[in-house]
Amino acid sequence: MKRPKLNITNTLFLTLTPIISVLGLYFYFSHEVFEWRYVFLFFIFYVATGISITAGYHRLIAHRAYQANPLLKLFYLLFGAAAFQNSALKWAQDHRIHHNKVDTDLDPYNAGRGFWFSHIGWIFFQEDTEMTFDKDLQKDKLIQWQHRNYLFIAVFIGIFMPTLLGWLMGSLVGGFVFGAALRIVFTHHCTFFINSLAHIWGKQTYTDENSARDNTILAILTYGEGYHNFHHKFQGDYRNGLKWYHFDPTKWLIQTCSAIGLADKLKRVPEEEIFRAKVRMQKKRLLQKRDWKHEYLEAVESLRLRLEETQQKFRALKLEYKNLKLELASAKHEKVEEMRLRLQVAKAEFRAAYRHWKLYTRALGNNA
Ligand SMILES: [Zn+2]
Ligand SMILES: [Zn+2]
């Protein structure tokens, strides 16, 4: 096997930024009086660059999970560059390969090669060879423009701008250390956790065909990207945190942008499909138990089928009910009332089937 060559630029950048941050903090605290406004500056740039990676580079450009107004896309491309994680073009292509070849030698950040490799090591050895880019990325003028001017944009927005703002606020050093150096290090490692920890630590709720995990703590650190098992199973969905209470600020941002007309065509995988994957995974885990008793297989399978059937019926009726209500303006209309009753019954049947499934599988030792 060919010995990988060290990428000097990447290695120097990734090792020098933490050193500069520590030295900068020391210099700042020994020469100036600490002021919270620089922490605020850190936070503004941390959120703007981090969410440009998750909502822009990742969900919009790499996965095309929704469409964005050119102004919103431009914001993502400017502040995404300031995160110093490559141009959107290269980032998205690498990420698509990660999804397609996950856990193999072709996966750029293969988690099978250990924590350090998938976290940061792969960037040290990233080759400068020409990549082949997908057609949609090649054709996108804004993405191409950002790629050509990546370094200039990154330095201008990511270093010059916070330093200048710091200077205007009273401390050039404060602006540089908090808004640029330290912020770059934090944004880097939070994103890197998705490639490393989110493939090692957490639950495999929807699939075990790859190493991706759902992890709420990581979701908090990464604007919702920690629901990585869901994401690998349903990569086209604009959400990573499925439930409304799942901490997914990227999803909330996309929904807000959609409400004010900056984003549209938000892709969602049908609930039935997601539910089916979850239940199948629960069954699979049950069957993998060492003390699994084969005589229960038929019962488990019939419960699962009943569950899928009642869920499907409930979802279909819910949609029908919604459409009927829109069609017939009066909510008190006889037909609407009748449909409401049918929906209630279907819901009760689904809930009963789900409860039955949970009790049965729990009794057989599935704690999933
Ligand atoms: Zn992944
Ligand atoms: Zn992805």
Tab-separated table of C-alpha atoms and ligand atoms in Angstrom:
chain	number	residue	atom	x	y	z
A	1	MET	CA	0.000	0.000	0.000
A	2	LYS	CA	1.205	3.492	-0.893
A	3	ARG	CA	2.486	5.420	2.114
A	4	PRO	CA	0.257	8.484	2.584
A	5	LYS	CA	1.971	11.843	2.142
A	6	LEU	CA	1.590	14.535	4.767
A	7	ASN	CA	-0.337	17.593	3.592
A	8	ILE	CA	1.906	20.323	5.034
A	9	THR	CA	-0.572	23.218	4.648
A	10	ASN	CA	-3.411	21.389	6.388
A	11	THR	CA	-1.175	20.016	9.121
A	12	LEU	CA	0.358	23.398	9.890
A	13	PHE	CA	-3.028	25.122	9.908
A	14	LEU	CA	-4.651	22.553	12.198
A	15	THR	CA	-1.754	22.458	14.646
A	16	LEU	CA	-0.896	26.153	14.653
A	17	THR	CA	-4.431	27.499	15.209
A	18	PRO	CA	-4.777	25.936	18.710
A	19	ILE	CA	-1.236	27.092	19.625
A	20	ILE	CA	-1.950	30.626	18.403
A	21	SER	CA	-5.263	30.588	20.345
A	22	VAL	CA	-3.576	29.636	23.620
A	23	LEU	CA	-0.725	32.139	23.165
A	24	GLY	CA	-3.234	34.792	22.074
A	25	LEU	CA	-5.398	34.196	25.153
A	26	TYR	CA	-2.308	34.457	27.370
A	27	PHE	CA	-1.291	37.702	25.653
A	28	TYR	CA	-4.816	39.111	25.901
A	29	PHE	CA	-5.275	38.310	29.583
A	30	SER	CA	-1.836	39.581	30.547
A	31	HIS	CA	-2.086	42.860	28.617
A	32	GLU	CA	-5.753	43.801	28.668
A	33	VAL	CA	-8.764	43.868	30.951
A	34	PHE	CA	-11.182	41.087	30.013
A	35	GLU	CA	-14.439	42.206	28.466
A	36	TRP	CA	-17.439	40.006	27.656
A	37	ARG	CA	-18.052	41.698	24.340
A	38	TYR	CA	-15.250	39.627	22.783
A	39	VAL	CA	-16.930	36.440	23.975
A	40	PHE	CA	-20.052	37.748	22.269
A	41	LEU	CA	-18.000	38.302	19.096
A	42	PHE	CA	-16.737	34.723	19.398
A	43	PHE	CA	-20.293	33.480	19.719
A	44	ILE	CA	-21.608	35.438	16.714
A	45	PHE	CA	-18.868	34.132	14.432
A	46	TYR	CA	-19.048	30.653	15.950
A	47	VAL	CA	-22.761	30.362	15.179
A	48	ALA	CA	-22.618	32.090	11.762
A	49	THR	CA	-19.761	29.917	10.489
A	50	GLY	CA	-20.885	26.696	12.154
A	51	ILE	CA	-24.456	26.871	10.937
A	52	SER	CA	-23.268	27.828	7.440
A	53	ILE	CA	-21.462	24.492	7.415
A	54	THR	CA	-24.440	22.483	8.696
A	55	ALA	CA	-27.341	24.219	6.918
A	56	GLY	CA	-25.323	25.338	3.884
A	57	TYR	CA	-22.367	23.092	3.049
A	58	HIS	CA	-24.020	19.985	4.454
A	59	ARG	CA	-27.799	19.913	4.093
A	60	LEU	CA	-28.171	22.344	1.168
A	61	ILE	CA	-25.109	21.705	-1.000
A	62	ALA	CA	-23.972	18.167	-0.213
A	63	HIS	CA	-27.466	16.656	0.196
A	64	ARG	CA	-29.730	19.086	-1.660
A	65	ALA	CA	-32.306	18.566	1.084
A	66	TYR	CA	-33.972	21.903	0.260
A	67	GLN	CA	-33.596	24.892	-2.012
A	68	ALA	CA	-32.305	28.249	-0.871
A	69	ASN	CA	-32.664	31.779	-2.132
A	70	PRO	CA	-29.332	32.918	-3.737
A	71	LEU	CA	-28.837	35.485	-0.958
A	72	LEU	CA	-29.096	32.819	1.733
A	73	LYS	CA	-26.775	30.574	-0.248
A	74	LEU	CA	-24.271	33.413	-0.604
A	75	PHE	CA	-24.349	33.915	3.173
A	76	TYR	CA	-23.611	30.202	3.680
A	77	LEU	CA	-20.761	30.309	1.173
A	78	LEU	CA	-19.164	33.402	2.713
A	79	PHE	CA	-19.424	32.280	6.326
A	80	GLY	CA	-18.897	28.602	5.495
A	81	ALA	CA	-15.527	29.538	3.958
A	82	ALA	CA	-14.714	31.392	7.185
A	83	ALA	CA	-14.948	28.073	9.047
A	84	PHE	CA	-11.756	27.015	7.212
A	85	GLN	CA	-13.002	23.591	6.187
A	86	ASN	CA	-12.320	23.849	2.454
A	87	SER	CA	-14.494	25.218	-0.327
A	88	ALA	CA	-18.112	24.040	-0.453
A	89	LEU	CA	-17.288	22.203	-3.678
A	90	LYS	CA	-14.606	20.002	-2.100
A	91	TRP	CA	-16.415	19.668	1.221
A	92	ALA	CA	-19.627	18.501	-0.430
A	93	GLN	CA	-17.870	16.058	-2.767
A	94	ASP	CA	-15.882	14.527	0.110
A	95	HIS	CA	-19.079	14.254	2.108
A	96	ARG	CA	-21.005	12.550	-0.688
A	97	ILE	CA	-18.188	10.002	-0.963
A	98	HIS	CA	-18.382	9.529	2.815
A	99	HIS	CA	-22.080	8.622	2.500
A	100	ASN	CA	-21.676	6.404	-0.556
A	101	LYS	CA	-18.618	4.534	0.667
A	102	VAL	CA	-19.174	4.776	4.407
A	103	ASP	CA	-16.891	2.601	6.574
A	104	THR	CA	-14.779	1.443	3.626
A	105	ASP	CA	-11.252	2.420	2.563
A	106	LEU	CA	-12.788	4.795	0.035
A	107	ASP	CA	-14.579	6.740	2.791
A	108	PRO	CA	-12.374	9.847	3.264
A	109	TYR	CA	-12.999	9.838	7.009
A	110	ASN	CA	-13.547	6.142	7.591
A	111	ALA	CA	-14.414	5.698	11.283
A	112	GLY	CA	-13.158	2.121	11.080
A	113	ARG	CA	-9.625	3.554	11.101
A	114	GLY	CA	-10.096	4.859	14.611
A	115	PHE	CA	-11.067	8.045	16.404
A	116	TRP	CA	-8.036	10.185	15.532
A	117	PHE	CA	-8.006	9.319	11.867
A	118	SER	CA	-11.701	10.099	11.352
A	119	HIS	CA	-11.530	13.183	13.572
A	120	ILE	CA	-8.511	14.980	12.177
A	121	GLY	CA	-5.875	12.550	10.846
A	122	TRP	CA	-7.523	12.252	7.432
A	123	ILE	CA	-7.073	16.007	6.869
A	124	PHE	CA	-3.350	15.777	7.666
A	125	PHE	CA	-3.020	13.266	4.857
A	126	GLN	CA	-5.547	14.684	2.425
A	127	GLU	CA	-4.027	14.555	-1.029
A	128	ASP	CA	-3.978	17.605	-3.248
A	129	THR	CA	-4.905	15.575	-6.317
A	130	GLU	CA	-7.683	16.744	-8.606
A	131	MET	CA	-11.102	15.397	-7.659
A	132	THR	CA	-13.965	14.616	-9.974
A	133	PHE	CA	-16.989	16.635	-8.998
A	134	ASP	CA	-20.638	15.751	-9.490
A	135	LYS	CA	-22.414	17.569	-12.322
A	136	ASP	CA	-24.716	19.648	-10.114
A	137	LEU	CA	-21.719	20.991	-8.196
A	138	GLN	CA	-19.783	21.703	-11.385
A	139	LYS	CA	-22.690	23.592	-12.896
A	140	ASP	CA	-23.415	25.796	-9.889
A	141	LYS	CA	-21.926	29.219	-10.592
A	142	LEU	CA	-22.032	30.459	-6.992
A	143	ILE	CA	-20.313	27.324	-5.701
A	144	GLN	CA	-17.663	27.599	-8.415
A	145	TRP	CA	-17.098	31.269	-7.598
A	146	GLN	CA	-16.592	30.438	-3.921
A	147	HIS	CA	-14.207	27.626	-4.848
A	148	ARG	CA	-12.043	29.943	-6.985
A	149	ASN	CA	-11.912	32.625	-4.298
A	150	TYR	CA	-12.012	30.364	-1.267
A	151	LEU	CA	-8.802	31.472	0.432
A	152	PHE	CA	-9.497	35.166	-0.005
A	153	ILE	CA	-13.076	34.839	1.350
A	154	ALA	CA	-11.942	32.645	4.238
A	155	VAL	CA	-9.233	35.074	5.339
A	156	PHE	CA	-11.385	38.145	4.757
A	157	ILE	CA	-14.537	36.966	6.578
A	158	GLY	CA	-12.892	34.548	8.992
A	159	ILE	CA	-9.857	36.536	10.174
A	160	PHE	CA	-9.882	40.101	8.901
A	161	MET	CA	-13.535	40.855	9.727
A	162	PRO	CA	-13.550	39.750	13.412
A	163	THR	CA	-10.160	41.411	13.953
A	164	LEU	CA	-11.439	44.662	12.469
A	165	LEU	CA	-14.626	44.448	14.539
A	166	GLY	CA	-12.477	43.823	17.631
A	167	TRP	CA	-10.404	46.880	16.825
A	168	LEU	CA	-13.572	48.976	16.431
A	169	MET	CA	-14.812	47.581	19.750
A	170	GLY	CA	-11.602	48.585	21.481
A	171	SER	CA	-9.197	45.651	21.157
A	172	LEU	CA	-7.635	44.301	18.000
A	173	VAL	CA	-6.108	41.405	19.956
A	174	GLY	CA	-9.479	40.587	21.559
A	175	GLY	CA	-11.136	40.527	18.137
A	176	PHE	CA	-8.447	38.321	16.620
A	177	VAL	CA	-8.151	35.864	19.506
A	178	PHE	CA	-11.872	35.392	20.233
A	179	GLY	CA	-13.491	36.074	16.853
A	180	ALA	CA	-10.885	34.372	14.679
A	181	ALA	CA	-8.308	31.984	16.211
A	182	LEU	CA	-10.251	30.414	19.086
A	183	ARG	CA	-13.486	30.371	17.114
A	184	ILE	CA	-11.827	28.553	14.183
A	185	VAL	CA	-10.505	25.866	16.550
A	186	PHE	CA	-13.906	25.378	18.209
A	187	THR	CA	-15.807	25.240	14.911
A	188	HIS	CA	-13.265	22.780	13.515
A	189	HIS	CA	-13.486	20.288	16.332
A	190	CYS	CA	-17.261	20.459	16.663
A	191	THR	CA	-17.623	19.583	12.972
A	192	PHE	CA	-14.903	16.927	13.252
A	193	PHE	CA	-16.851	15.216	16.043
A	194	ILE	CA	-19.486	14.274	13.464
A	195	ASN	CA	-16.936	12.286	11.509
A	196	SER	CA	-15.400	10.704	14.593
A	197	LEU	CA	-17.620	10.467	17.697
A	198	ALA	CA	-20.925	10.349	15.799
A	199	HIS	CA	-19.652	7.126	14.214
A	200	ILE	CA	-18.557	5.639	17.549
A	201	TRP	CA	-20.778	6.816	20.421
A	202	GLY	CA	-24.579	6.639	20.521
A	203	LYS	CA	-27.593	4.620	19.424
A	204	GLN	CA	-28.214	2.900	16.126
A	205	THR	CA	-31.913	3.663	16.025
A	206	TYR	CA	-32.670	3.204	12.333
A	207	THR	CA	-29.908	1.085	10.865
A	208	ASP	CA	-26.822	-0.892	11.777
A	209	GLU	CA	-25.649	-1.187	8.202
A	210	ASN	CA	-23.103	1.528	8.914
A	211	SER	CA	-21.365	2.876	12.007
A	212	ALA	CA	-23.342	6.160	12.310
A	213	ARG	CA	-24.916	6.863	15.716
A	214	ASP	CA	-27.630	9.117	17.159
A	215	ASN	CA	-26.230	11.175	19.996
A	216	THR	CA	-27.999	14.077	21.715
A	217	ILE	CA	-24.860	15.508	23.347
A	218	LEU	CA	-23.187	15.754	19.952
A	219	ALA	CA	-26.355	17.308	18.534
A	220	ILE	CA	-26.006	20.114	21.097
A	221	LEU	CA	-22.416	20.761	20.018
A	222	THR	CA	-23.136	20.647	16.302
A	223	TYR	CA	-26.419	22.455	15.674
A	224	GLY	CA	-28.335	19.198	15.424
A	225	GLU	CA	-25.973	17.092	13.345
A	226	GLY	CA	-25.569	14.558	16.140
A	227	TYR	CA	-28.610	12.536	15.019
A	228	HIS	CA	-26.229	10.904	12.621
A	229	ASN	CA	-27.793	7.451	12.442
A	230	PHE	CA	-31.048	8.986	11.217
A	231	HIS	CA	-29.052	11.133	8.814
A	232	HIS	CA	-27.136	8.219	7.270
A	233	LYS	CA	-30.341	6.265	6.809
A	234	PHE	CA	-32.321	9.215	5.402
A	235	GLN	CA	-29.684	11.572	4.034
A	236	GLY	CA	-32.085	13.443	1.750
A	237	ASP	CA	-34.219	14.688	4.654
A	238	TYR	CA	-33.592	18.313	5.668
A	239	ARG	CA	-34.017	17.293	9.313
A	240	ASN	CA	-31.502	15.356	11.372
A	241	GLY	CA	-33.471	15.539	14.606
A	242	LEU	CA	-36.794	14.006	13.657
A	243	LYS	CA	-38.998	15.011	16.606
A	244	TRP	CA	-39.883	18.626	17.296
A	245	TYR	CA	-38.087	18.428	20.648
A	246	HIS	CA	-34.862	17.038	19.172
A	247	PHE	CA	-32.171	19.699	19.437
A	248	ASP	CA	-31.651	20.565	15.789
A	249	PRO	CA	-31.125	24.344	15.344
A	250	THR	CA	-30.131	23.732	11.718
A	251	LYS	CA	-33.607	22.310	11.076
A	252	TRP	CA	-35.200	25.261	12.910
A	253	LEU	CA	-33.177	27.695	10.815
A	254	ILE	CA	-34.250	25.997	7.582
A	255	GLN	CA	-37.898	26.004	8.719
A	256	THR	CA	-37.672	29.700	9.631
A	257	CYS	CA	-36.054	30.515	6.276
A	258	SER	CA	-38.838	28.592	4.578
A	259	ALA	CA	-41.500	30.544	6.524
A	260	ILE	CA	-40.041	33.880	5.415
A	261	GLY	CA	-39.533	32.790	1.811
A	262	LEU	CA	-35.761	32.279	1.804
A	263	ALA	CA	-35.961	28.507	1.427
A	264	ASP	CA	-38.357	26.041	-0.130
A	265	LYS	CA	-38.845	22.449	-1.356
A	266	LEU	CA	-37.852	21.060	2.047
A	267	LYS	CA	-37.495	17.301	1.615
A	268	ARG	CA	-39.005	14.983	4.216
A	269	VAL	CA	-38.930	11.213	4.205
A	270	PRO	CA	-42.488	9.862	4.805
A	271	GLU	CA	-43.137	9.119	8.473
A	272	GLU	CA	-44.211	5.551	7.626
A	273	GLU	CA	-40.832	4.800	6.125
A	274	ILE	CA	-38.970	6.169	9.142
A	275	PHE	CA	-41.199	4.279	11.551
A	276	ARG	CA	-40.754	1.044	9.592
A	277	ALA	CA	-36.953	1.376	9.736
A	278	LYS	CA	-37.061	1.948	13.505
A	279	VAL	CA	-39.299	-1.058	14.183
A	280	ARG	CA	-37.275	-3.306	11.881
A	281	MET	CA	-34.130	-2.296	13.731
A	282	GLN	CA	-35.788	-3.155	17.047
A	283	LYS	CA	-36.716	-6.559	15.680
A	284	LYS	CA	-33.228	-7.130	14.306
A	285	ARG	CA	-31.667	-6.297	17.661
A	286	LEU	CA	-34.059	-8.665	19.407
A	287	LEU	CA	-33.113	-11.499	17.081
A	288	GLN	CA	-29.435	-10.798	17.630
A	289	LYS	CA	-29.757	-11.424	21.370
A	290	ARG	CA	-27.671	-14.360	22.496
A	291	ASP	CA	-30.515	-15.996	24.409
A	292	TRP	CA	-33.111	-15.347	21.700
A	293	LYS	CA	-35.786	-18.038	21.669
A	294	HIS	CA	-36.711	-18.895	18.147
A	295	GLU	CA	-40.240	-20.057	18.980
A	296	TYR	CA	-41.281	-16.396	19.476
A	297	LEU	CA	-40.329	-15.393	15.945
A	298	GLU	CA	-43.762	-15.867	14.445
A	299	ALA	CA	-45.452	-13.851	17.179
A	300	VAL	CA	-42.929	-11.026	16.888
A	301	GLU	CA	-43.319	-10.917	13.130
A	302	SER	CA	-47.110	-10.849	13.254
A	303	LEU	CA	-47.030	-8.050	15.843
A	304	ARG	CA	-44.634	-6.087	13.667
A	305	LEU	CA	-46.843	-6.497	10.615
A	306	ARG	CA	-49.913	-5.451	12.591
A	307	LEU	CA	-48.006	-2.411	13.834
A	308	GLU	CA	-46.949	-1.374	10.338
A	309	GLU	CA	-50.452	-1.921	9.026
A	310	THR	CA	-52.165	0.158	11.745
A	311	GLN	CA	-49.573	2.894	11.456
A	312	GLN	CA	-49.982	3.081	7.696
A	313	LYS	CA	-53.764	3.184	8.010
A	314	PHE	CA	-53.591	5.920	10.643
A	315	ARG	CA	-51.199	8.066	8.550
A	316	ALA	CA	-53.318	7.663	5.413
A	317	LEU	CA	-56.512	8.628	7.256
A	318	LYS	CA	-54.782	11.600	8.838
A	319	LEU	CA	-53.855	12.896	5.410
A	320	GLU	CA	-57.321	12.217	4.046
A	321	TYR	CA	-58.884	14.015	7.020
A	322	LYS	CA	-56.630	17.032	6.526
A	323	ASN	CA	-57.508	17.264	2.837
A	324	LEU	CA	-61.226	16.835	3.500
A	325	LYS	CA	-61.142	19.623	6.066
A	326	LEU	CA	-59.509	21.906	3.532
A	327	GLU	CA	-62.045	20.934	0.922
A	328	LEU	CA	-65.099	21.380	3.103
A	329	ALA	CA	-64.758	24.721	4.801
A	330	SER	CA	-67.105	23.918	7.688
A	331	ALA	CA	-65.370	21.764	10.265
A	332	LYS	CA	-68.803	20.679	11.522
A	333	HIS	CA	-69.720	19.110	8.215
A	334	GLU	CA	-71.143	15.603	8.623
A	335	LYS	CA	-68.482	14.014	6.423
A	336	VAL	CA	-65.693	15.655	8.389
A	337	GLU	CA	-67.201	14.438	11.658
A	338	GLU	CA	-67.412	10.904	10.328
A	339	MET	CA	-63.812	11.029	9.152
A	340	ARG	CA	-62.696	12.406	12.515
A	341	LEU	CA	-64.233	9.389	14.229
A	342	ARG	CA	-62.533	6.967	11.826
A	343	LEU	CA	-59.256	8.722	12.471
A	344	GLN	CA	-59.682	8.432	16.243
A	345	VAL	CA	-60.327	4.696	15.914
A	346	ALA	CA	-57.306	4.214	13.640
A	347	LYS	CA	-55.166	6.137	16.097
A	348	ALA	CA	-56.365	3.965	18.983
A	349	GLU	CA	-55.633	0.815	16.965
A	350	PHE	CA	-52.138	2.031	16.116
A	351	ARG	CA	-51.412	3.001	19.725
A	352	ALA	CA	-52.627	-0.358	20.977
A	353	ALA	CA	-50.477	-2.192	18.427
A	354	TYR	CA	-47.457	-0.093	19.370
A	355	ARG	CA	-48.004	-0.710	23.074
A	356	HIS	CA	-48.409	-4.408	22.430
A	357	TRP	CA	-45.194	-4.440	20.382
A	358	LYS	CA	-43.239	-2.570	23.042
A	359	LEU	CA	-44.466	-4.738	25.895
A	360	TYR	CA	-43.829	-7.942	23.983
A	361	THR	CA	-40.347	-7.052	22.765
A	362	ARG	CA	-39.405	-5.702	26.197
A	363	ALA	CA	-40.553	-8.943	27.785
A	364	LEU	CA	-38.313	-10.811	25.375
A	365	GLY	CA	-35.376	-8.689	26.456
A	366	ASN	CA	-35.218	-5.924	23.900
A	367	ASN	CA	-34.353	-2.776	25.771
A	368	ALA	CA	-33.954	-0.697	22.646
B	1	ZN	ZN	-21.160	10.112	8.753
B	2	ZN	ZN	-24.432	14.005	5.384
